[in-house]
Amino acid sequence: MIFLRLTVIAAATLAAPLACAQSTGKLKVGLMLPATGTFAALGTAIDNGFRLYVAEQGGKLGGREVEYVRVDDESDPAKATDNINKLIKRDNVDVVVGSVHSGVAMAMAKVAKDTGTLLIVPNAGADAVTGPMCAPNIFRSSFSNWQPGYAMGEAMAKKGHRKVVTITWKYAAGDEMVRGFREAFTKAGGAVVKELNLPFPNVEFQALLTDIAATRPDAVFAFFAGGGAVKFVKDYAAAGLRSGIPLYGTGFLTDGTLEAQAADAEGLLTTLHYADSLNTPRDNAFRLAYAKAYKLQPDVYAVQGYDAAQMLAIGLAAVKGDVGKKAEFAAALRKARIDSPRGAFTVSASHNPVQDIYLRQVVGKQNQVVGVASAALADPGRGCRM
Amino acid sequence: MDFATFLIQCLNALQYGLLLFLVASGLTLIFGIMGVINLAHGSFYMIGAYMAYALAPIVASTFGGGFFATLAFGLVIAVILGYVLEWAFFSFLYEREHLQQVLMTYGLILVFEELRSLLVGDDVHGVAPPAILSGSLPLGELMTYPVYRLFISAVCLLLALGMYFVFTRTRLGMMIRAGSTNREMVQSLGVDIKFLYRVVFAAGVAIAVFAGMVAAPVSSVYPGMGSSVLIICFVVVVIGGIGSIRGALAAALLIGVVDTFGKVLLPQAAGVLVYVLMALILLWKPDGLFKAG
């Protein structure tokens, strides 16, 4: 009896590593997301969204049961290369999903490009990930920084503004959004009369607000996020500028910050690929399922995590679970329409979503849809050669 | 830049400088006078801001509330916190090397950040200024200036005067200054130096917490806010001259001017101007503007 039990255990332990090596065994998904620090909540939302879709498919993608390996990337670009290498070499994951921070995602894209590991980026908007860094095995389920900026350029030109001041932190995300904005806005005949910026993460805006008042533009385009967004919107209102110079921004200015901004954000117009009140059957079903599963309201990050799982499912279905067939995997995604809660989107030649960017307005504690600022907007994917 | 705009920018510079002094003054006390490198200073500031947010509803339900009641309540907690921390950790550090002080206070940063995350979460919060100070004054044709910012400036000036008075004109200040120069000698003269330092440390923590609470309506409350003020606080103390309250005030105002006008006139270099200023001043006066003693 004891002998028999030992044999069973021995057989089981021997069989386990064998099963991993086969493409019909468990599918190992490496979730490299922030679990601590400023972006922890975003990492959790992405993780939740991803798992929700997999659970809806009965825990299987492409016929293979999904197993998760989670790494906390701490939003630290310096540790990113080590972290993703651990997932790929030590844990032998089939696909990596991550991350929130653009600097981390850039390091991940570099490793994914070199090793050929499948990578799906569920947030980081750095243009380069689907630009110069693009590769057949790298995909993004969120947005490029260029997209919401460009959409706001079109929207503000349509509002009749001609002279605009831009203000942002001097770092990659801010620069890229302002660049997208300027491209669309000047194309429509407007002029950016001044580009203000301050070093990240400095939040002493008073000098620049005085400068805006002295310049007297028709409107202001701003990119800030998190604590900086709260302070900027409050300072802008406190300086009395709201009544004279309307403020616009990309969605990050008012996403996840409305409770703190309170009345000062009321009525602000922003652009993003998701909103709180889409009220489509697809979004309603998603929001209900998410709320039931996690006792939380979903946000844009949860949607991006959910769609990362959808994209993986579509690709895996086409190759019957064999992640080695990268060309077929990519070809299937290029042809697919991803039925996202944000509205269906397709995947561009450089593997970034081609999606509607909404114009949203802050009403109460919600970013409500006003309309579509730019329909089926595709990132130009500059510098991408595949 | 026309003359009116120039005047408004001067006001901005003055106001930012005074705010910097408020934040850095606790560090002047602990690092400048007691000689302990306290990296956790930013954490005390962060604790203050979070107290302004989290204590307000509790104070409102027990004492009837109000911003100033919360402020008073927070100060009491801060003094107790400072007193206990000094007894449990910092009292072992006076005779140690700076590296060990850095190591322990860095550890405290991690502990406080994690506690903050567990207790209050990682969301960004706003704190409303008290109703009587929530108005704005018109300034030029387009701008208005929040009354609360002027209130902060007034508080900073009062604090600066108060600290200066205590240190230069009272017996307590004399003992503290003597203790910072020669601990043993002061002790042998019959002063309970251990207790005295505990009080000074508690005061330093209380001022940092107070700064956080007063600044919360202007800065809002967010994770990692402590580390963003820490470096600029050290710059203020180093430029001003270690141990000098007068110096810290002068340095804070100088930084306010350089930062405000730098952002407008030299935006490409705005990030480094303050540090260039520090380097130049240290080249000119290696001990800072007003070296104490």
XYZ file of C-alpha atoms in Angstrom:
679
model
C 0.000 0.000 0.000
C 2.769 2.436 0.981
C 4.738 1.326 -2.031
C 1.812 2.038 -4.303
C 1.321 5.513 -2.848
C 4.999 6.316 -3.337
C 4.820 5.238 -6.948
C 1.864 7.520 -7.545
C 3.679 10.474 -6.006
C 6.819 9.715 -7.995
C 4.829 9.438 -11.193
C 3.053 12.690 -10.481
C 6.270 14.605 -9.799
C 7.895 13.205 -12.906
C 4.916 13.996 -15.066
C 4.597 17.628 -13.946
C 7.608 19.117 -15.769
C 6.806 17.043 -18.842
C 3.318 18.491 -19.031
C 4.709 22.053 -18.993
C 6.834 21.454 -22.026
C 3.913 20.452 -24.218
C 1.685 22.996 -25.944
C -1.381 21.035 -24.847
C -0.532 21.378 -21.152
C -1.268 24.340 -18.950
C -0.818 27.792 -20.430
C 1.491 29.813 -18.219
C 0.604 33.511 -18.189
C 3.124 35.851 -16.564
C 1.361 38.878 -15.086
C 4.028 41.522 -14.552
C 2.111 44.345 -12.890
C 2.619 46.786 -10.019
C 1.298 45.398 -6.715
C 2.873 48.083 -4.524
C 3.435 51.810 -4.892
C 1.449 54.539 -6.603
C 0.166 52.309 -9.414
C -0.859 49.347 -7.225
C -4.590 49.941 -7.713
C -4.121 50.043 -11.496
C -2.230 46.750 -11.439
C -5.008 45.121 -9.431
C -7.691 46.360 -11.850
C -5.790 44.961 -14.852
C -5.233 41.648 -13.069
C -8.944 41.447 -12.148
C -10.079 42.255 -15.682
C -7.774 39.646 -17.189
C -8.884 36.909 -14.805
C -12.540 37.817 -15.312
C -12.365 37.077 -19.037
C -10.445 33.838 -18.486
C -12.993 32.757 -15.860
C -15.812 33.511 -18.337
C -14.131 31.074 -20.747
C -14.142 28.373 -18.063
C -10.509 28.973 -17.100
C -9.211 27.954 -20.547
C -7.765 29.882 -23.509
C -7.102 28.131 -26.850
C -8.029 24.824 -25.249
C -5.362 25.122 -22.549
C -5.975 25.626 -18.874
C -4.521 28.951 -17.679
C -2.010 29.145 -14.860
C -0.814 32.511 -13.531
C 2.629 33.587 -12.407
C 2.521 37.034 -10.815
C 5.442 39.409 -10.394
C 5.296 42.792 -8.689
C 7.239 45.130 -11.002
C 7.077 47.977 -8.412
C 6.803 50.374 -11.394
C 10.590 50.393 -11.310
C 12.206 50.489 -14.770
C 15.567 49.588 -13.207
C 14.240 46.188 -12.126
C 12.103 45.551 -15.211
C 14.671 43.648 -17.293
C 15.475 41.296 -14.407
C 11.817 40.734 -13.623
C 10.743 39.807 -17.140
C 13.822 37.630 -17.622
C 12.863 35.711 -14.480
C 9.379 35.117 -15.876
C 10.700 33.949 -19.235
C 13.757 31.916 -18.182
C 12.918 30.644 -14.683
C 9.152 30.292 -14.831
C 9.005 29.394 -18.541
C 5.855 31.434 -19.140
C 4.166 31.203 -22.548
C 3.046 34.827 -22.589
C 3.792 37.962 -20.559
C 1.152 40.587 -19.745
C 2.432 43.972 -18.454
C 2.730 46.722 -17.451
C 1.366 50.078 -16.255
C 4.509 52.231 -16.185
C 5.871 53.202 -19.614
C 9.510 52.900 -18.580
C 8.890 49.343 -17.356
C 6.974 48.462 -20.519
C 9.814 49.737 -22.713
C 12.309 47.474 -20.945
C 9.851 44.577 -21.269
C 9.358 45.232 -25.002
C 13.130 45.160 -25.487
C 13.423 41.725 -23.850
C 10.295 40.406 -25.606
C 11.697 41.551 -28.937
C 15.040 39.840 -28.294
C 13.617 36.555 -26.971
C 10.530 36.360 -29.180
C 8.252 35.887 -26.152
C 4.641 36.924 -26.656
C 3.945 40.253 -24.871
C 0.640 42.054 -24.404
C 0.848 45.561 -22.921
C -2.365 46.315 -20.967
C -1.735 50.014 -20.180
C 1.602 51.770 -20.769
C 1.021 54.285 -23.551
C 4.610 54.989 -24.689
C 4.357 55.558 -28.448
C 7.577 53.628 -29.041
C 6.113 50.260 -27.918
C 4.111 50.120 -31.144
C 6.542 52.442 -32.942
C 10.295 51.893 -33.244
C 10.127 49.007 -30.714
C 7.325 47.147 -32.513
C 7.654 43.432 -33.199
C 5.485 40.588 -34.543
C 5.101 39.220 -30.986
C 4.298 42.524 -29.175
C 0.702 43.773 -28.830
C -1.094 46.501 -26.909
C -4.678 46.374 -25.575
C -4.794 49.975 -24.294
C -3.763 53.075 -26.279
C -0.753 55.039 -27.472
C -0.155 58.427 -25.828
C -0.525 60.001 -29.256
C -4.173 58.853 -29.569
C -6.059 60.793 -26.843
C -3.897 63.870 -27.550
C -4.687 63.787 -31.257
C -8.407 63.309 -30.608
C -8.447 66.351 -28.314
C -6.699 68.403 -31.009
C -9.583 67.664 -33.365
C -12.222 68.253 -30.689
C -10.831 71.628 -29.570
C -10.462 72.853 -33.154
C -14.096 71.895 -33.711
C -15.070 73.956 -30.656
C -13.695 76.974 -32.486
C -10.553 77.554 -30.395
C -7.665 79.024 -32.373
C -4.945 80.031 -29.874
C -4.092 77.393 -27.306
C -1.508 76.973 -24.538
C -0.418 73.442 -23.620
C 0.855 72.495 -20.168
C 2.308 69.185 -18.977
C 5.076 67.469 -17.058
C 8.319 67.314 -19.034
C 8.564 63.569 -19.612
C 7.746 61.020 -22.298
C 3.971 60.630 -21.747
C 3.371 64.390 -21.543
C 5.549 65.147 -24.558
C 3.846 62.460 -26.653
C 0.314 63.590 -25.810
C 1.150 67.227 -26.542
C 2.753 66.162 -29.830
C -0.392 64.268 -30.834
C -2.518 67.236 -29.810
C -0.426 69.765 -31.749
C -0.443 67.588 -34.871
C -4.250 67.505 -35.062
C -4.806 71.049 -33.824
C -2.430 72.780 -36.248
C -3.699 70.597 -39.110
C -7.175 72.011 -38.382
C -5.844 75.569 -38.572
C -5.207 76.295 -34.875
C -1.990 77.480 -33.298
C -0.200 76.402 -30.126
C 1.016 79.790 -28.878
C 2.967 78.478 -25.902
C 4.075 75.069 -24.627
C 4.459 75.203 -20.858
C 5.990 72.380 -18.899
C 7.472 71.640 -15.520
C 9.759 68.861 -14.331
C 8.055 65.616 -13.222
C 6.645 65.280 -10.549
C 6.741 68.985 -9.542
C 3.268 70.293 -8.629
C 3.954 73.989 -7.972
C 1.788 75.415 -10.776
C 1.225 78.991 -9.597
C 3.945 80.596 -11.743
C 2.706 78.879 -14.887
C -0.933 79.738 -14.147
C 0.071 83.398 -13.935
C 1.850 82.966 -17.252
C -1.326 81.513 -18.785
C -3.366 84.461 -17.506
C -0.829 86.859 -19.050
C -0.803 85.011 -22.396
C -4.625 84.990 -22.632
C -5.146 82.005 -24.962
C -8.599 80.818 -26.152
C -8.169 77.585 -24.194
C -5.663 75.355 -22.376
C -4.774 71.720 -23.122
C -3.316 69.857 -20.134
C -1.907 66.456 -19.337
C -1.438 65.479 -15.700
C -2.353 62.306 -13.802
C -2.997 61.157 -10.229
C -2.070 63.626 -7.470
C -0.732 66.132 -9.999
C -4.041 66.106 -11.899
C -5.993 66.767 -8.700
C -3.778 69.671 -7.731
C -3.682 71.188 -11.218
C -7.461 71.162 -11.665
C -7.967 72.652 -8.184
C -5.273 75.308 -8.644
C -6.643 76.217 -12.085
C -10.078 76.798 -10.576
C -8.691 78.632 -7.518
C -6.747 80.984 -9.785
C -10.082 82.012 -11.300
C -9.110 80.884 -14.790
C -12.006 78.476 -15.331
C -14.458 81.237 -16.237
C -12.189 83.023 -18.709
C -10.045 80.289 -20.294
C -11.655 76.850 -20.720
C -9.523 73.868 -19.688
C -9.302 70.610 -21.670
C -7.156 67.544 -21.281
C -6.652 63.872 -21.964
C -8.798 61.565 -19.821
C -6.112 61.096 -17.181
C -6.845 64.612 -15.913
C -10.177 63.413 -14.482
C -9.894 59.609 -14.221
C -9.821 58.151 -10.694
C -9.422 61.694 -9.316
C -12.981 63.058 -9.283
C -13.621 62.382 -5.600
C -10.643 64.573 -4.673
C -11.250 67.254 -7.312
C -14.917 67.592 -6.288
C -16.667 70.667 -7.738
C -13.508 72.040 -9.363
C -13.631 69.371 -12.097
C -17.323 69.797 -12.902
C -17.932 70.284 -16.624
C -14.352 69.554 -17.764
C -14.036 67.972 -21.215
C -11.469 65.213 -21.745
C -10.673 62.542 -24.346
C -10.116 58.831 -23.713
C -11.015 55.419 -25.179
C -13.421 54.625 -22.327
C -16.002 56.447 -20.174
C -18.245 55.816 -17.182
C -21.577 55.851 -19.010
C -21.218 54.176 -22.405
C -24.470 52.355 -21.686
C -23.999 49.736 -24.419
C -25.214 46.173 -23.785
C -21.606 44.931 -23.987
C -20.327 47.441 -21.432
C -23.277 46.967 -19.101
C -22.781 43.178 -19.105
C -19.071 43.646 -18.396
C -19.654 46.128 -15.589
C -22.215 43.875 -13.954
C -19.992 40.786 -14.154
C -17.009 42.714 -12.806
C -18.993 44.221 -9.934
C -20.337 40.765 -9.024
C -16.924 39.112 -9.119
C -14.912 41.729 -7.239
C -17.467 43.904 -5.365
C -15.858 46.887 -7.125
C -16.751 49.165 -10.022
C -14.496 48.564 -13.045
C -12.439 51.345 -14.610
C -10.533 51.814 -17.842
C -7.653 49.693 -16.503
C -9.968 46.750 -15.812
C -11.239 47.014 -19.404
C -7.675 46.995 -20.747
C -6.854 43.878 -18.687
C -10.045 42.183 -19.890
C -9.186 42.998 -23.507
C -5.619 41.755 -23.110
C -7.154 38.368 -22.244
C -9.549 38.627 -25.209
C -6.685 39.339 -27.603
C -4.722 36.406 -26.218
C -7.789 34.164 -26.598
C -8.307 35.151 -30.252
C -4.672 34.540 -31.148
C -4.523 31.231 -29.262
C -7.739 29.982 -30.849
C -6.205 30.516 -34.301
C -3.067 28.517 -33.451
C -4.889 25.939 -31.304
C -2.935 26.835 -28.199
C 0.511 26.601 -29.777
C 2.249 29.906 -28.888
C 5.182 28.937 -31.108
C 3.231 29.799 -34.260
C 3.784 33.538 -33.990
C 3.016 34.508 -37.569
C -0.404 32.821 -37.471
C -1.102 34.300 -34.030
C -0.386 37.837 -35.282
C -2.298 37.302 -38.532
C -5.399 36.213 -36.611
C -5.283 39.329 -34.437
C -4.770 41.627 -37.433
C -8.023 40.255 -38.900
C -9.997 40.207 -35.658
C -12.577 42.617 -34.279
C -12.151 42.633 -30.517
C -15.505 42.896 -28.804
C -14.358 45.222 -26.024
C -16.574 46.844 -23.379
C -15.216 50.173 -24.709
C -16.679 49.335 -28.162
C -15.264 46.956 -30.754
C -11.744 47.702 -31.992
C -9.291 46.270 -34.491
C -5.507 45.973 -34.323
C -3.268 48.215 -36.458
C -0.276 47.064 -38.515
C 1.969 48.058 -35.602
C -0.305 46.122 -33.148
C -1.963 49.082 -31.376
C -5.791 49.307 -31.026
C -7.624 51.181 -33.791
C -10.402 52.596 -31.651
C -12.945 55.330 -31.086
C -11.712 58.039 -28.737
C -14.604 59.506 -26.758
C -15.159 63.096 -25.767
C -16.279 62.968 -22.120
C -17.592 65.546 -19.715
C -17.399 65.496 -15.924
C -20.919 65.373 -14.510
C -21.187 64.721 -10.777
C -18.569 62.075 -10.001
C -18.621 60.559 -13.515
C -16.883 61.023 -16.848
C -19.948 60.889 -19.101
C -19.802 60.426 -22.853
C -20.603 63.496 -24.931
C -19.768 61.880 -28.255
C -16.940 60.387 -30.287
C -14.045 62.817 -30.707
C -12.217 60.691 -33.291
C -13.743 57.551 -34.790
C -11.553 54.493 -35.437
C -8.397 56.469 -34.697
C -5.207 54.595 -35.614
C -1.798 55.477 -34.210
C 0.492 56.244 -37.181
C 3.036 53.763 -35.752
C 5.941 55.995 -36.798
C 9.282 54.204 -36.900
C 7.721 50.726 -36.871
C 9.283 48.309 -39.344
C 8.038 44.724 -39.379
C 6.277 90.147 -18.922
C 4.453 93.382 -18.059
C 4.708 95.023 -14.668
C 1.427 93.638 -13.255
C 2.377 90.095 -14.208
C 5.809 90.647 -12.687
C 4.215 91.699 -9.390
C 1.933 88.654 -9.367
C 4.930 86.405 -10.031
C 6.726 88.076 -7.106
C 3.751 87.236 -4.912
C 3.863 83.641 -6.190
C 7.572 83.462 -5.398
C 7.084 84.850 -1.889
C 4.202 82.518 -1.203
C 6.054 79.430 -2.481
C 9.144 80.408 -0.506
C 7.178 80.728 2.716
C 5.503 77.372 2.085
C 8.950 75.826 1.609
C 10.104 77.315 4.893
C 7.077 75.864 6.654
C 7.850 72.403 5.302
C 11.592 72.617 5.926
C 11.520 74.241 9.372
C 10.989 70.948 11.208
C 14.048 69.583 9.453
C 16.064 72.645 10.481
C 15.343 71.678 14.048
C 16.097 67.945 13.819
C 18.877 67.914 11.221
C 20.193 71.438 11.650
C 20.235 71.705 15.412
C 20.187 68.147 16.749
C 22.465 66.864 13.968
C 20.424 63.777 13.104
C 19.998 63.124 9.392
C 16.296 62.486 9.301
C 15.160 61.117 5.938
C 11.776 60.356 7.478
C 11.027 64.090 7.649
C 9.007 63.835 4.423
C 7.011 61.004 5.992
C 6.009 63.230 8.924
C 4.822 65.798 6.384
C 2.866 63.054 4.595
C 1.383 61.854 7.902
C 0.216 65.410 8.577
C -1.508 65.722 5.214
C -3.226 62.361 5.658
C -4.313 63.347 9.168
C -5.936 66.489 7.770
C -7.895 64.201 5.476
C -8.604 61.198 7.706
C -9.058 62.886 11.084
C -11.542 65.499 9.880
C -14.619 63.204 9.925
C -13.595 61.671 13.280
C -13.049 65.053 14.899
C -16.271 66.315 13.361
C -18.293 63.493 14.923
C -16.738 63.738 18.407
C -15.946 67.426 18.959
C -18.262 69.060 16.462
C -15.446 69.458 13.948
C -13.933 72.288 12.035
C -10.581 72.621 10.342
C -8.896 74.239 13.326
C -10.118 71.589 15.768
C -8.642 68.940 13.461
C -5.421 70.931 13.374
C -5.216 71.058 17.173
C -6.069 67.382 17.521
C -3.467 66.445 14.903
C -0.810 68.483 16.693
C -1.412 66.602 19.947
C -1.029 63.262 18.159
C 2.102 64.548 16.403
C 3.786 65.554 19.665
C 3.039 62.131 21.157
C 4.295 60.418 17.998
C 7.496 62.458 18.014
C 8.066 61.826 21.714
C 7.600 58.057 21.350
C 9.733 57.826 18.207
C 12.573 59.687 19.900
C 12.397 57.367 22.893
C 12.178 54.185 20.818
C 14.559 54.940 17.934
C 16.249 58.302 17.631
C 17.713 58.473 21.151
C 20.101 55.674 20.108
C 21.317 57.604 17.095
C 22.929 60.785 18.430
C 26.333 59.243 18.979
C 26.197 57.040 15.883
C 27.550 57.689 12.407
C 25.447 59.474 9.815
C 25.227 56.324 7.714
C 23.382 54.474 10.474
C 21.012 57.409 10.891
C 20.300 57.352 7.161
C 19.681 53.614 7.251
C 17.209 53.746 10.106
C 15.286 56.790 8.968
C 15.055 55.291 5.475
C 13.564 52.193 7.070
C 11.017 54.424 8.797
C 9.980 55.871 5.411
C 9.147 52.373 4.161
C 7.227 51.539 7.335
C 5.202 54.769 7.241
C 4.387 54.414 3.515
C 3.212 50.838 4.000
C 1.126 51.778 7.060
C -0.399 54.645 5.098
C -1.286 52.213 2.297
C -2.880 49.757 4.742
C -4.807 52.327 6.770
C -5.962 54.898 4.208
C -5.323 53.236 0.833
C -3.577 54.501 -2.309
C -6.188 56.916 -3.628
C -5.713 60.631 -4.112
C -7.811 62.808 -1.823
C -8.711 66.449 -1.613
C -9.046 68.445 1.603
C -11.384 71.422 1.676
C -10.027 74.628 3.211
C -12.065 76.043 6.131
C -15.100 77.981 4.969
C -13.960 81.401 6.187
C -10.718 81.092 4.209
C -12.108 79.513 1.051
C -12.697 82.757 -0.853
C -10.536 84.396 -3.481
C -9.276 87.920 -4.029
C -9.386 89.396 -7.535
C -5.955 89.995 -8.987
C -5.648 91.753 -12.345
C -8.454 91.311 -14.860
C -8.443 87.546 -15.215
C -6.876 85.970 -12.158
C -7.948 85.560 -8.579
C -5.795 84.659 -5.603
C -7.063 82.123 -3.052
C -7.285 83.590 0.470
C -6.078 80.285 1.901
C -2.676 80.710 0.240
C -2.301 84.085 1.939
C -3.296 82.451 5.220
C -0.508 79.882 4.772
C 1.975 82.692 4.177
C 0.871 84.407 7.370
C 1.190 81.168 9.347
C 4.705 80.659 7.972
C 5.794 84.152 8.980
C 4.410 83.646 12.491
C 6.158 80.307 12.799
C 9.448 81.773 11.588
C 9.232 84.636 14.085
C 8.210 82.274 16.887
C 11.083 79.873 16.259
C 13.565 82.720 15.965
C 12.355 84.193 19.240
C 12.515 80.896 21.139
C 16.020 80.092 19.942
C 17.672 83.445 20.391
C 15.773 85.066 23.258
C 14.733 82.345 25.704
C 16.520 80.160 28.236
C 15.154 77.021 26.552
C 16.621 78.092 23.217
C 19.955 78.780 24.867
C 20.060 75.304 26.410
C 19.199 73.695 23.087
C 21.899 75.619 21.268
C 24.396 74.784 23.977
C 23.390 71.127 23.798
C 23.981 71.008 20.079
C 27.531 72.321 20.553
C 28.554 70.220 23.537
C 26.222 67.642 24.989
C 28.403 66.489 27.884
C 29.152 69.977 29.125
C 25.492 70.941 29.203
C 24.658 67.707 31.006
C 27.325 68.302 33.624
C 25.787 71.711 34.286
C 22.665 69.942 35.491
C 20.439 70.134 32.415
C 18.456 66.981 31.624
C 19.696 66.866 28.046
C 17.906 63.608 27.212
C 14.550 65.060 28.107
C 15.380 68.326 26.374
C 16.237 66.560 23.116
C 13.112 64.481 23.332
C 11.105 67.690 23.527
C 12.980 69.307 20.638
C 12.528 66.212 18.508
C 8.823 66.075 19.313
C 8.598 69.744 18.341
C 10.368 69.046 15.043
C 7.952 66.222 14.217
C 5.000 68.356 15.276
C 6.082 71.203 12.976
C 6.447 68.804 10.018
C 3.027 67.289 10.713
C 1.581 70.785 11.138
C 3.078 71.778 7.779
C 1.462 68.768 6.147
C -1.923 69.555 7.667
C -1.817 73.230 6.724
C -0.574 72.487 3.201
C -3.093 69.677 2.561
C -5.897 71.876 1.131
C -3.412 73.374 -1.348
C -1.303 70.327 -2.206
C -4.015 67.618 -1.971
C -3.175 64.264 -0.414
C -1.514 61.473 -2.389
C 0.870 58.513 -1.952
C 4.552 59.393 -2.155
C 3.975 63.061 -1.341
C 6.541 62.879 1.454
C 9.452 61.916 -0.744
C 8.749 64.783 -3.135
C 9.268 67.421 -0.411
C 12.198 65.703 1.304
C 14.921 66.700 -1.159
C 13.865 70.326 -1.416
C 13.806 70.481 2.411
C 17.427 69.357 2.583
C 18.320 71.925 -0.078
C 16.715 74.655 2.043
C 18.608 73.629 5.176
C 21.940 73.237 3.374
C 21.717 76.563 1.501
C 20.597 78.355 4.643
C 23.405 76.987 6.739
C 22.941 74.043 9.073
C 21.288 75.044 12.330
C 20.234 78.543 11.311
C 16.541 79.454 11.299
C 17.281 82.833 9.731
C 19.244 81.014 7.027
C 16.448 78.552 6.335
C 13.998 81.408 5.840
C 16.367 83.263 3.516
C 17.105 80.081 1.561
C 13.424 79.181 1.213
C 12.613 82.648 -0.145
C 15.587 82.528 -2.518
C 14.483 79.148 -3.847
C 10.943 80.472 -4.237
C 12.186 83.304 -6.457
C 14.535 81.148 -8.528
C 11.960 78.399 -9.027
C 9.067 80.716 -9.910
C 10.941 82.910 -12.373
C 12.951 79.945 -13.664
C 9.781 78.124 -14.695
C 8.588 81.139 -16.665
C 11.805 82.543 -18.111
C 13.974 79.436 -18.512
C 11.520 76.512 -18.746
C 14.107 74.162 -20.289
C 16.290 74.429 -17.182
C 13.532 74.683 -14.549
C 14.347 71.261 -13.107
C 17.996 72.026 -12.346
C 18.012 75.755 -11.524
C 17.475 75.218 -7.790
C 20.371 72.775 -7.626
C 22.600 75.071 -9.668
C 21.765 77.768 -7.122
C 22.744 75.414 -4.308
C 26.035 74.522 -5.994
C 26.902 78.200 -6.566
C 26.105 79.172 -2.994
C 28.136 76.298 -1.586
C 31.069 77.305 -3.785
C 30.802 80.836 -2.463
C 30.007 79.920 1.156
C 30.739 76.243 1.872
C 28.824 76.392 5.185
C 25.675 77.933 3.713
C 24.400 81.502 3.970
C 24.165 81.779 7.756
C 26.296 79.261 9.580
C 25.149 79.059 13.184
C 27.611 79.283 16.024
